[in-house]
Short mmCIF file of C-alpha atoms in Angstrom, two decimals:
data_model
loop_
_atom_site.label_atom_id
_atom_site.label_comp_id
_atom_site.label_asym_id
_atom_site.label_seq_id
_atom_site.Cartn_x
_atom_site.Cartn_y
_atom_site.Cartn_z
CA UNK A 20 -31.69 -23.05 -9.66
CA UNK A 21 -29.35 -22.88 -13.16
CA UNK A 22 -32.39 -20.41 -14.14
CA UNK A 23 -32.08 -18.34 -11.15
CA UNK A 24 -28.20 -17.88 -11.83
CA UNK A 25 -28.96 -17.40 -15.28
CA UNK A 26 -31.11 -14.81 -14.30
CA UNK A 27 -28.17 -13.38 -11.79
CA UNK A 28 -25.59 -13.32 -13.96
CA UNK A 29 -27.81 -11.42 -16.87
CA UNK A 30 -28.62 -8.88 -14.18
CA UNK A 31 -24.80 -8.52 -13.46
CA UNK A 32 -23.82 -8.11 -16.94
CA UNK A 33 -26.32 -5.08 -17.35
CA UNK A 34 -25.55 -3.03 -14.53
CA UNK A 35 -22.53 -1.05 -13.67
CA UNK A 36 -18.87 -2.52 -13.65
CA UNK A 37 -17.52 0.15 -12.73
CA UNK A 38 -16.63 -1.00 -9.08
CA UNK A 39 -14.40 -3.47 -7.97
CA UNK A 40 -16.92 -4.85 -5.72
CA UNK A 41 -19.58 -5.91 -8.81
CA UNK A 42 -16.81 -6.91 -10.51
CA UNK A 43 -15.19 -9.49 -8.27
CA UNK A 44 -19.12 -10.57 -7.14
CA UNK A 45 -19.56 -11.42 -11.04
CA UNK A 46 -16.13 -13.26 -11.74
CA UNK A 47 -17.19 -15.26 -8.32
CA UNK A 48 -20.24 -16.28 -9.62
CA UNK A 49 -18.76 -16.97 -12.62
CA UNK A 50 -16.00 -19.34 -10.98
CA UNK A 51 -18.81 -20.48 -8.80
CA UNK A 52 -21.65 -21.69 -11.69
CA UNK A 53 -18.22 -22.88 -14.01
CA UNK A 54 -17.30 -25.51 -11.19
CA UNK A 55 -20.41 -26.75 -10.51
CA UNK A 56 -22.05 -27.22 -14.01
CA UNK A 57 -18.63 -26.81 -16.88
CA UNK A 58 -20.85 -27.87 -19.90
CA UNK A 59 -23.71 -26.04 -19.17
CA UNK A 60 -21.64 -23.00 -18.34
CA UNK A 61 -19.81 -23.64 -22.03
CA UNK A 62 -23.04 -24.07 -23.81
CA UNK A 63 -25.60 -21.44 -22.09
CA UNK A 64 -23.41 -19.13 -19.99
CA UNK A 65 -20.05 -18.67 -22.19
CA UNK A 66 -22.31 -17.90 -25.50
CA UNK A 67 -24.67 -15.84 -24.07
CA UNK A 68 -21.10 -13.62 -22.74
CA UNK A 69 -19.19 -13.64 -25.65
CA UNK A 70 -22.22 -12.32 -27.46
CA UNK A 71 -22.61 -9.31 -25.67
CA UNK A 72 -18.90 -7.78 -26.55
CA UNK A 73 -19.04 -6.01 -23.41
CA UNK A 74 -16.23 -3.78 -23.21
CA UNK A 75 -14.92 -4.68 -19.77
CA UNK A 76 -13.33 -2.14 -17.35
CA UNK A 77 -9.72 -3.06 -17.31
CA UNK A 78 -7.88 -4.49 -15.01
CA UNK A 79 -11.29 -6.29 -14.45
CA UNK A 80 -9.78 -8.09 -11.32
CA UNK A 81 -6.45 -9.01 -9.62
CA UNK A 82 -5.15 -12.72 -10.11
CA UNK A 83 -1.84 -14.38 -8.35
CA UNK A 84 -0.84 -16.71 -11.07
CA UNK A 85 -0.56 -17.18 -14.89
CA UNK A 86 -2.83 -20.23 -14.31
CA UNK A 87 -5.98 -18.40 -12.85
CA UNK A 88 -5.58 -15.49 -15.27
CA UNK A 89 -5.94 -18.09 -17.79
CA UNK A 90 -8.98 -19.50 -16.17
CA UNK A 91 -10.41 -15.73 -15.26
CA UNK A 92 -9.86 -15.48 -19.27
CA UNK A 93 -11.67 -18.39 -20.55
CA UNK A 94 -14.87 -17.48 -18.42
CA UNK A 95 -15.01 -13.59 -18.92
CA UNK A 96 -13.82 -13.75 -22.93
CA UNK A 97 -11.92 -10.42 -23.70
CA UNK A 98 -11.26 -9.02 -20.33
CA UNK A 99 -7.78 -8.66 -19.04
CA UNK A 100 -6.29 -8.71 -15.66
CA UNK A 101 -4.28 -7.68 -12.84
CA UNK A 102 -1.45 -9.98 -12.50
CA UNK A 103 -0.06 -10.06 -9.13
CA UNK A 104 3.62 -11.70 -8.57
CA UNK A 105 4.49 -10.54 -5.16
CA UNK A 106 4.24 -13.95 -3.06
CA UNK A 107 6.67 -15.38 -5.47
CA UNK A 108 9.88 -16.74 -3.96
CA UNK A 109 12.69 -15.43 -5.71
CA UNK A 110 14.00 -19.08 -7.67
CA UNK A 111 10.51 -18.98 -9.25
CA UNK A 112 10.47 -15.72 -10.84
CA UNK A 113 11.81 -15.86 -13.86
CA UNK A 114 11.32 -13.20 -16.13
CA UNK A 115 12.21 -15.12 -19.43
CA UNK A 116 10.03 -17.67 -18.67
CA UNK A 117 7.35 -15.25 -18.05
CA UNK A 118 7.77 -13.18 -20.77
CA UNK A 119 7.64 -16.21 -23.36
CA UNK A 120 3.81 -17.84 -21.70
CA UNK A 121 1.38 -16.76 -23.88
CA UNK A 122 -1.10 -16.04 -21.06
CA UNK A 123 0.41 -12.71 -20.87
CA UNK A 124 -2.44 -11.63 -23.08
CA UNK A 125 -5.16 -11.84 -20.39
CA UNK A 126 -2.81 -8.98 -18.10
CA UNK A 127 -3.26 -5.34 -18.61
CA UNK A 128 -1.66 -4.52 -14.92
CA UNK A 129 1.59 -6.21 -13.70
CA UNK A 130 2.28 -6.24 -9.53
CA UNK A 131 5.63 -7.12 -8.82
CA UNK A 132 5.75 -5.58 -5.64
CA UNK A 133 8.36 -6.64 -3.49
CA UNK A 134 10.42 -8.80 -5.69
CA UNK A 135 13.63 -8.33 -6.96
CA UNK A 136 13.94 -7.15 -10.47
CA UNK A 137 16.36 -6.50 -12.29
CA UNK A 138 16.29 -3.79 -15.43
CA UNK A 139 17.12 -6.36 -17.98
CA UNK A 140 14.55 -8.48 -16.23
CA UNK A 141 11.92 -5.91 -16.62
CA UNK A 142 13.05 -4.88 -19.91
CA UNK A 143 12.67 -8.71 -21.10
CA UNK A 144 8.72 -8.85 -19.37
CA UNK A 145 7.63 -5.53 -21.50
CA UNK A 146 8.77 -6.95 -24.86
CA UNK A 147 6.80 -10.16 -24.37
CA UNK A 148 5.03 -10.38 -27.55
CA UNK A 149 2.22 -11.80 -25.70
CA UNK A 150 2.04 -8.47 -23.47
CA UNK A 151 -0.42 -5.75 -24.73
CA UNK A 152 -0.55 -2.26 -23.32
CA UNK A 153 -0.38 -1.73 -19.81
CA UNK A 154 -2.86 0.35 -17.83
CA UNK A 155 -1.17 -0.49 -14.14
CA UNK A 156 2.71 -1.64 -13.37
CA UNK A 157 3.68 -1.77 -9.61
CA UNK A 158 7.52 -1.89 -8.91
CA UNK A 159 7.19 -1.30 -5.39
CA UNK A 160 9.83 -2.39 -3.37
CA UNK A 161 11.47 -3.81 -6.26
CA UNK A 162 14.69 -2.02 -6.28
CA UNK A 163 14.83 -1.47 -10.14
CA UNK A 164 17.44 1.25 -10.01
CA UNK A 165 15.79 2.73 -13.50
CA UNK A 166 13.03 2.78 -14.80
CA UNK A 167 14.52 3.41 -18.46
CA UNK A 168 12.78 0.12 -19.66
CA UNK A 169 9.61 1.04 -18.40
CA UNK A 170 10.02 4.92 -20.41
CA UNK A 171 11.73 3.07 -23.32
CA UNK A 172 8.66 0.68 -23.79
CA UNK A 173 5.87 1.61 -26.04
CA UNK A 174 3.58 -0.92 -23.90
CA UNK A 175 3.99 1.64 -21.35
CA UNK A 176 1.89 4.75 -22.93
CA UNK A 177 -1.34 4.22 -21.74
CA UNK A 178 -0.37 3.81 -17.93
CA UNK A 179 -2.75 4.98 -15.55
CA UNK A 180 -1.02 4.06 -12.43
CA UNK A 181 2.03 3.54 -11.48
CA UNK A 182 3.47 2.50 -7.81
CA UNK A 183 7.39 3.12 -7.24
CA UNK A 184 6.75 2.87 -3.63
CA UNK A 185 9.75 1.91 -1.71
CA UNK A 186 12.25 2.61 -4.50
CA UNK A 187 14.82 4.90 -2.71
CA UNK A 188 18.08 6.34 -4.44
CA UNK A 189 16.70 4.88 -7.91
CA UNK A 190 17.15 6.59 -11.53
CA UNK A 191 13.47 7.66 -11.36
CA UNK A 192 13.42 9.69 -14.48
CA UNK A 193 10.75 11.66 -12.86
CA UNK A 194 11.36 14.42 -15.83
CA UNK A 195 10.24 12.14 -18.83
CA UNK A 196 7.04 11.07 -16.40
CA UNK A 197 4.87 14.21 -18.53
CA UNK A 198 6.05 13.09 -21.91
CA UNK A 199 5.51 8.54 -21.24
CA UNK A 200 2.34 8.78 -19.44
CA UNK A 201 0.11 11.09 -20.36
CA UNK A 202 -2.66 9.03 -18.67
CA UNK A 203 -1.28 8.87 -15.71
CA UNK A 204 -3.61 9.38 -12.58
CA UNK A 205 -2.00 7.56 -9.88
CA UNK A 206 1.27 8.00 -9.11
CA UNK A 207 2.77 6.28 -5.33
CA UNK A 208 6.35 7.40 -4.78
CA UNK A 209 5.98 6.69 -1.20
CA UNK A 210 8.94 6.26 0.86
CA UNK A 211 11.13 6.83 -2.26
CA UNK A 212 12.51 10.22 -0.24
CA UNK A 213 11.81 12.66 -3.06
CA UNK A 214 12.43 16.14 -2.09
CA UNK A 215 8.17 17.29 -2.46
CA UNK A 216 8.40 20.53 -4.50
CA UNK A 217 11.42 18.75 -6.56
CA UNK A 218 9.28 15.87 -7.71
CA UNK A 219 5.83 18.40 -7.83
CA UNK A 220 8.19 20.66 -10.48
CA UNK A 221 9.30 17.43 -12.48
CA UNK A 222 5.67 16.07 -12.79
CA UNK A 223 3.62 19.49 -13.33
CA UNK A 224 2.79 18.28 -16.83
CA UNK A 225 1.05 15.26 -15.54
CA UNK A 226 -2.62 16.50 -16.56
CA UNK A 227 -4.68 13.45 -15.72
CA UNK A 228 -2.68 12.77 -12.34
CA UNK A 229 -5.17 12.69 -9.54
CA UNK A 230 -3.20 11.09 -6.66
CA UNK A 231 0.29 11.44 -5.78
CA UNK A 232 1.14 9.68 -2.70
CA UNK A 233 4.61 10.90 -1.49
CA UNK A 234 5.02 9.83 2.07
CA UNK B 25 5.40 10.96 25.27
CA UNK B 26 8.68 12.36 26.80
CA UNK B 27 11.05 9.94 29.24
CA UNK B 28 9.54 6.59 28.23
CA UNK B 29 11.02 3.69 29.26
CA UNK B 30 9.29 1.24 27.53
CA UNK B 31 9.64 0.41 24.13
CA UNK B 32 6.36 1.87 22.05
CA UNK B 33 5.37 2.01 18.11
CA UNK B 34 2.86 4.23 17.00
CA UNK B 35 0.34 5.93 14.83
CA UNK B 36 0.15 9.32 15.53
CA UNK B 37 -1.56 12.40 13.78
CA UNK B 38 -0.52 15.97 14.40
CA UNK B 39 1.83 19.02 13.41
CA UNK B 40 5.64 18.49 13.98
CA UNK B 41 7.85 20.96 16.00
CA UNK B 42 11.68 20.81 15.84
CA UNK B 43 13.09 20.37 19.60
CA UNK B 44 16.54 20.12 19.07
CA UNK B 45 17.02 23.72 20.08
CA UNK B 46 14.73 23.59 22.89
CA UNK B 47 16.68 22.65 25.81
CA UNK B 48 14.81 22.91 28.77
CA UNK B 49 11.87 24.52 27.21
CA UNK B 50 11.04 21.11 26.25
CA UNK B 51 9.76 19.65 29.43
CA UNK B 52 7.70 22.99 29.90
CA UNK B 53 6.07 22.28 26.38
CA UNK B 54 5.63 18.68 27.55
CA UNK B 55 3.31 20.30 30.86
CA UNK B 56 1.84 22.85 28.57
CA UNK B 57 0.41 20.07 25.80
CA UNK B 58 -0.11 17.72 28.18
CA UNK B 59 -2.33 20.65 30.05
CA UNK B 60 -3.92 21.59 26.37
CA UNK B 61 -7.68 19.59 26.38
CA UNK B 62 -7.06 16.77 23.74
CA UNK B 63 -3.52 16.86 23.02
CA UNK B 64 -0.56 14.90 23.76
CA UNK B 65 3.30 15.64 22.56
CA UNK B 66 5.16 12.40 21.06
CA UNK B 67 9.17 13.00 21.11
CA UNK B 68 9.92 9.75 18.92
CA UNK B 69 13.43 8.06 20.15
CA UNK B 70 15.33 6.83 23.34
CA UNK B 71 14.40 9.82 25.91
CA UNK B 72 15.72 8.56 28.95
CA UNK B 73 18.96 7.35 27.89
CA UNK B 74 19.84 9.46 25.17
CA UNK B 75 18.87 13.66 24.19
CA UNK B 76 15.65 14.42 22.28
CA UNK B 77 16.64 15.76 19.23
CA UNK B 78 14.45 16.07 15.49
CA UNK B 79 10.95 16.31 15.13
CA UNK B 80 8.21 16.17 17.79
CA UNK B 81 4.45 15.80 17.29
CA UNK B 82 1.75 17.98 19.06
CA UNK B 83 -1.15 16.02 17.82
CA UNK B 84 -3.60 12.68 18.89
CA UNK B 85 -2.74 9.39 19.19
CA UNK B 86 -4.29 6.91 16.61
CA UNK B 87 -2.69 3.64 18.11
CA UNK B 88 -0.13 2.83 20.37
CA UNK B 89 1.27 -0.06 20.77
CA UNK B 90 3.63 -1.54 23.50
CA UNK B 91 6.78 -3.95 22.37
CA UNK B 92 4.90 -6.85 24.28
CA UNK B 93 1.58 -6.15 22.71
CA UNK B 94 2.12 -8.12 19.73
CA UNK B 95 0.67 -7.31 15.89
CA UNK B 96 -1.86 -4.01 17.01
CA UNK B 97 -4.68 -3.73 14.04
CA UNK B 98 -5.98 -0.16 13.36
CA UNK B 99 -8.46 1.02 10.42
CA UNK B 100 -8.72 4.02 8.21
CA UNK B 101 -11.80 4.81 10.61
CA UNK B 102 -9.28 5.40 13.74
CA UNK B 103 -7.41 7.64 11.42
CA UNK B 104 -10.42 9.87 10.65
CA UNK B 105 -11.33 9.72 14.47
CA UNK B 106 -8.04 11.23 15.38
CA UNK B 107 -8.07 13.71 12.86
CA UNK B 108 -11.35 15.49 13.92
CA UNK B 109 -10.50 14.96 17.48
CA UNK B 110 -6.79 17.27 16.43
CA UNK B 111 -9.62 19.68 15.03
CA UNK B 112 -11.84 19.85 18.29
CA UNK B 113 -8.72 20.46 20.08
CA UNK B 114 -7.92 23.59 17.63
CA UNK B 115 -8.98 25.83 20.16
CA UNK B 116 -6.71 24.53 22.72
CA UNK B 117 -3.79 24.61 20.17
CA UNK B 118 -4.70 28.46 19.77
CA UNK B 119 -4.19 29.12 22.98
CA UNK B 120 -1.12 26.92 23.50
CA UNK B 121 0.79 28.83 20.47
CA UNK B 122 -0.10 32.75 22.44
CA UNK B 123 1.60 30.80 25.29
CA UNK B 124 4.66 29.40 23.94
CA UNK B 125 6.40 30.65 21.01
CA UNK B 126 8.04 27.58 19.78
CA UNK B 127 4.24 26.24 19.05
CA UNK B 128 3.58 29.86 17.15
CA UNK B 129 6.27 29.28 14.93
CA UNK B 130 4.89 25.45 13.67
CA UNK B 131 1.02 26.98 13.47
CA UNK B 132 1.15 26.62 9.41
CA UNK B 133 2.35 23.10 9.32
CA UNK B 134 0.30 20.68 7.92
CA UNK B 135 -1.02 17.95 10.37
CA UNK B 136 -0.21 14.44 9.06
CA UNK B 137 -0.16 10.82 9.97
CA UNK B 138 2.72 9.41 10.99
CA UNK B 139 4.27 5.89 12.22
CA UNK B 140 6.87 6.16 14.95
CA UNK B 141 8.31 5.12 17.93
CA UNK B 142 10.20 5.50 20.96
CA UNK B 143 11.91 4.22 24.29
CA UNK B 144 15.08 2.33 24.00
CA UNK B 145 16.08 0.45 20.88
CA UNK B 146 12.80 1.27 19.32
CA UNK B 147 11.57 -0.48 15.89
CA UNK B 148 8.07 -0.44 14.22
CA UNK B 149 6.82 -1.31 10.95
CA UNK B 150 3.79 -0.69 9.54
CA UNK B 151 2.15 -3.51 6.93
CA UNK B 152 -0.67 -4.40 5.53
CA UNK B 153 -2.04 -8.54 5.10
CA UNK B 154 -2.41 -11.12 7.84
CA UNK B 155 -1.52 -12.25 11.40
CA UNK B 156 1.35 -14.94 10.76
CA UNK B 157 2.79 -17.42 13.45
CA UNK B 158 6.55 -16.52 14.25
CA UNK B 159 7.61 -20.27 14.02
CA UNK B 160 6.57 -20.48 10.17
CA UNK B 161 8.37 -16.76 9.40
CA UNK B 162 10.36 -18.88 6.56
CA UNK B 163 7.32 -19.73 4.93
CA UNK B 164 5.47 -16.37 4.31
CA UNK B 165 4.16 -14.98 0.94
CA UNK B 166 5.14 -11.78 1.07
CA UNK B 167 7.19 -9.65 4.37
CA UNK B 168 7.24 -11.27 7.78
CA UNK B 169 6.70 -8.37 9.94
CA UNK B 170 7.95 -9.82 13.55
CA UNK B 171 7.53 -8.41 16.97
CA UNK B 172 10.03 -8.77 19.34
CA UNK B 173 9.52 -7.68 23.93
CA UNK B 174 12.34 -5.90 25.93
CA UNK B 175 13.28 -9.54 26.94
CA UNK B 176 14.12 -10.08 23.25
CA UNK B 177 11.90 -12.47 22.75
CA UNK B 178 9.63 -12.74 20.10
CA UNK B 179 5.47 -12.32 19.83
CA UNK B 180 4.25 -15.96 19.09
CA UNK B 181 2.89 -13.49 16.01
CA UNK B 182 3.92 -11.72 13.76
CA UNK B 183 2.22 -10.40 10.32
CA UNK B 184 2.94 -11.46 6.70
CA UNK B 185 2.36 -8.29 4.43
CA UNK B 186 3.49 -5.88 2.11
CA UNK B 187 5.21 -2.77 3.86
CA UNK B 188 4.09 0.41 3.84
CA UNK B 189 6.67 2.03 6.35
CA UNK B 190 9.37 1.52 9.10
CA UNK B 191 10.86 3.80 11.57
CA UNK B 192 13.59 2.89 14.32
CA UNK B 193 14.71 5.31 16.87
CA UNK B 194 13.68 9.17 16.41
CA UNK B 195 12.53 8.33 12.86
CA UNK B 196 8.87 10.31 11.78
CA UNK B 197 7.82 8.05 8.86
CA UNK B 198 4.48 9.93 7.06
CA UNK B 199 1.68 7.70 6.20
CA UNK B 200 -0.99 8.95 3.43
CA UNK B 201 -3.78 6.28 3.29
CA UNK B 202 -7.09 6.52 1.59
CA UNK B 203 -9.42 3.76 0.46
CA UNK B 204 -8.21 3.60 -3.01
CA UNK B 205 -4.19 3.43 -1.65
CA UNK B 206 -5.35 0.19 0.56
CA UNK B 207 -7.55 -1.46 -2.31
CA UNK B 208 -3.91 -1.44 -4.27
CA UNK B 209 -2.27 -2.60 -1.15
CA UNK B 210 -4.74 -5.59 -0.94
CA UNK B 211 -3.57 -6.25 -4.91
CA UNK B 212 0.10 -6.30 -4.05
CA UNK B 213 -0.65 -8.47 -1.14
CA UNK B 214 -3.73 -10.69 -3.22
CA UNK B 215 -2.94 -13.91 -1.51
CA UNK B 216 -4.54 -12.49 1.50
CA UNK B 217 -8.42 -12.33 1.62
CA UNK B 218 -8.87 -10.53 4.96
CA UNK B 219 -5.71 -7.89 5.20
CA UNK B 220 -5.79 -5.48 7.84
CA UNK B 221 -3.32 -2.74 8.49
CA UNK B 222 -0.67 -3.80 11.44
CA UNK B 223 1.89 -1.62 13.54
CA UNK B 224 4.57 -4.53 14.39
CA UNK B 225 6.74 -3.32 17.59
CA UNK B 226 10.06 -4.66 18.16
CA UNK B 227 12.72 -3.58 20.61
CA UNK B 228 15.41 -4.03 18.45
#
């Protein structure tokens, strides 16, 4: 049976990752063969994974909490994750206390989506010295006023999506978008009432933008 | 849908056509659409007890959902259905614009997907995650999306989501979904393991 997963999770590792789909089905076996057998996963499986230096597709999968993104980044060694934050009540969000945990590390993509955060707040998250570069940040909803600390970071470079949706009458900064993110391909400004052509004009150096959700 | 007196929410895909100049003309481009294979008009806001003024649609209906009906589920699939049924009824929109002007002049626009509503006191949000039981609204994860009947009374359910849109009242609200937009709604939402999108009626 340990052979035949064995044998599952070697198949996994050498085909595509590109999906979401193959990649949640091999974090879930993962999860799955690490709760039912820890040492033998340690001894056979963790090895066997670290020695293949697979360069994983990042974010390799979404998490909710600092403690499974920990977890997700014992098991898949050098991967890094989607943190999502959203179904936090607002007396347990605290952005000091976030940016200090040193399980930052495992997070390439940061969903905040629908909490309330404050500039300084965010500000405080992207100079986490545990924080590498970002490839996703979601302020939707978040009412952030600015996103100054977001242009002002250097974490902030290699963003390939960003979602503002929901962010009305905010300090967008839609002008400096061409210049902070040259990677960006996803941009989701929905129901932030930018004038169309206005926010086409500001962005028209975006090279690598491939969706721009505006509704 | 022109004179309602019920309280609706819905997802609707077409081209929009200004109607606060129309006057009477209006109810004869309510008989012409309604006579136009395919097509329906939506005039979003309270019709019978105030004027229609803003933004109609000539278009199809995706999902409609009463104010008693409770947290209505639709799919990207009904989407796609109603947009090649609005370009099967092409040919009938042809022939309505050579018969009224008003429709001429709106030809160009692009057809689009929108969440509104209408009737009296007319609310409807549009989320994405889970149904949710109305008693525990203090407890969600994310939104409670309630729905509330013209008794004022709320739906036993309700939904607990992340929002993608509201409208109240003659409000046209556009909604651009794809597959990739919903995989990052299910990541905002990532508590949820089966979200569906919900239209959430209340009258308000």
């Amino acid at each position: 049976m340990m052979d035949q997963s064995f044998g599952e999770l070697r198949s996994q590792l050498h085909g595509s990752l590109e999906t979401r789909k193959k990649r949640e089905a091999l974090l879930v076996l993962l999860l799955e063969h690490y709760e039912q057998a820890p040492d033998m996963f340690m001894s056979r499986w963790h090895p066997y994974i670290s020695g293949l230096r697979i360069e994983w597709p990042e974010p390799f999968a979404t998490v909710t909490s600092l403690e499974q993104v920990e977890h997700a980044g014992m098991l898949i060694p050098g991967a890094r994750f989607r943190l999502s934050l959203g179904h936090l009540n607002e007396a347990d969000f605290k952005p000091e206390t976030l940016s200090r945990d040193e399980r930052l590390r495992h997070v390439c993509g940061l969903v905040f989506d629908g909490l309330m955060l404050t500039p300084l707040g965010l500000s405080t998250i992207l100079k986490s010295h545990h924080l590498g570069p970002l490839i996703e940040l979601d302020l939707g909803h978040t009412r952030i006023g600015t996103l100054r600390p977001v242009l002002d970071s250097p974490k902030t470079h290699a963003l390939k999506v960003l979602d503002l949706q929901g962010n009305a009458g905010g300090d967008l900064l839609l002008s400096e978008f061409p210049t902070h993110f040259p990677a960006l391909e996803v941009l989701d400004l929905g129901s932030c009432y930018i004038e169309k052509e206005y926010a086409k004009q500001q962005l028209d150096g975006l090279k690598n933008l491939k969706h721009l959700y505006m509704d | 849908m022109l004179h309602e007196d019920i309280t609706y929410g819905a997802i609707f895909y077409g081209i929009t056509i200004g109607i606060d100049d129309l006057g009477e003309e209006l109810e004869t481009l309510n008989t012409q659409v309604g006579q136009s294979k395919g097509l329906s008009l939506w005039v979003p806001g309270d019709t019978v007890y105030g004027d229609p003024y803003g933004d109609a649609i000539i278009g199809v209906m995706v999902r409609l959902v009463d104010s008693a009906d409770g947290p209505t589920s639709f799919t990207l699939a009904d989407i796609e259905r109603a947009q090649k049924s609005f370009e099967n009824a092409r040919p009938a929109l042809e022939k309505l614009a050579k018969e009224n002007d008003h429709v001429a002049a709106v030809m160009d626009n692009t057809p689009q997907t929108y969440l509104t509503c209408c009737g009296p006191l007319s609310y409807a949000s549009l989320a994405y995650g889970e149904l949710w039981d109305s008693a525990r609204k203090d407890e969600v994860e994310y939104t409670f999306h309630s729905c509330q009947d013209m008794d004022q009374e709320w739906h036993p359910q309700g939904v607990d989501g992340v929002t993608l849109g509201a409208v109240e009242y003659d409000d046209l609200h556009s909604v651009d979904l794809d597959e990739a937009r919903l995989e990052r709604l299910g990541d905002k939402g990532a508590k949820k393991q089966n979200p569906q999108l919900w239209i959430c009626v209340r009258y308000d």
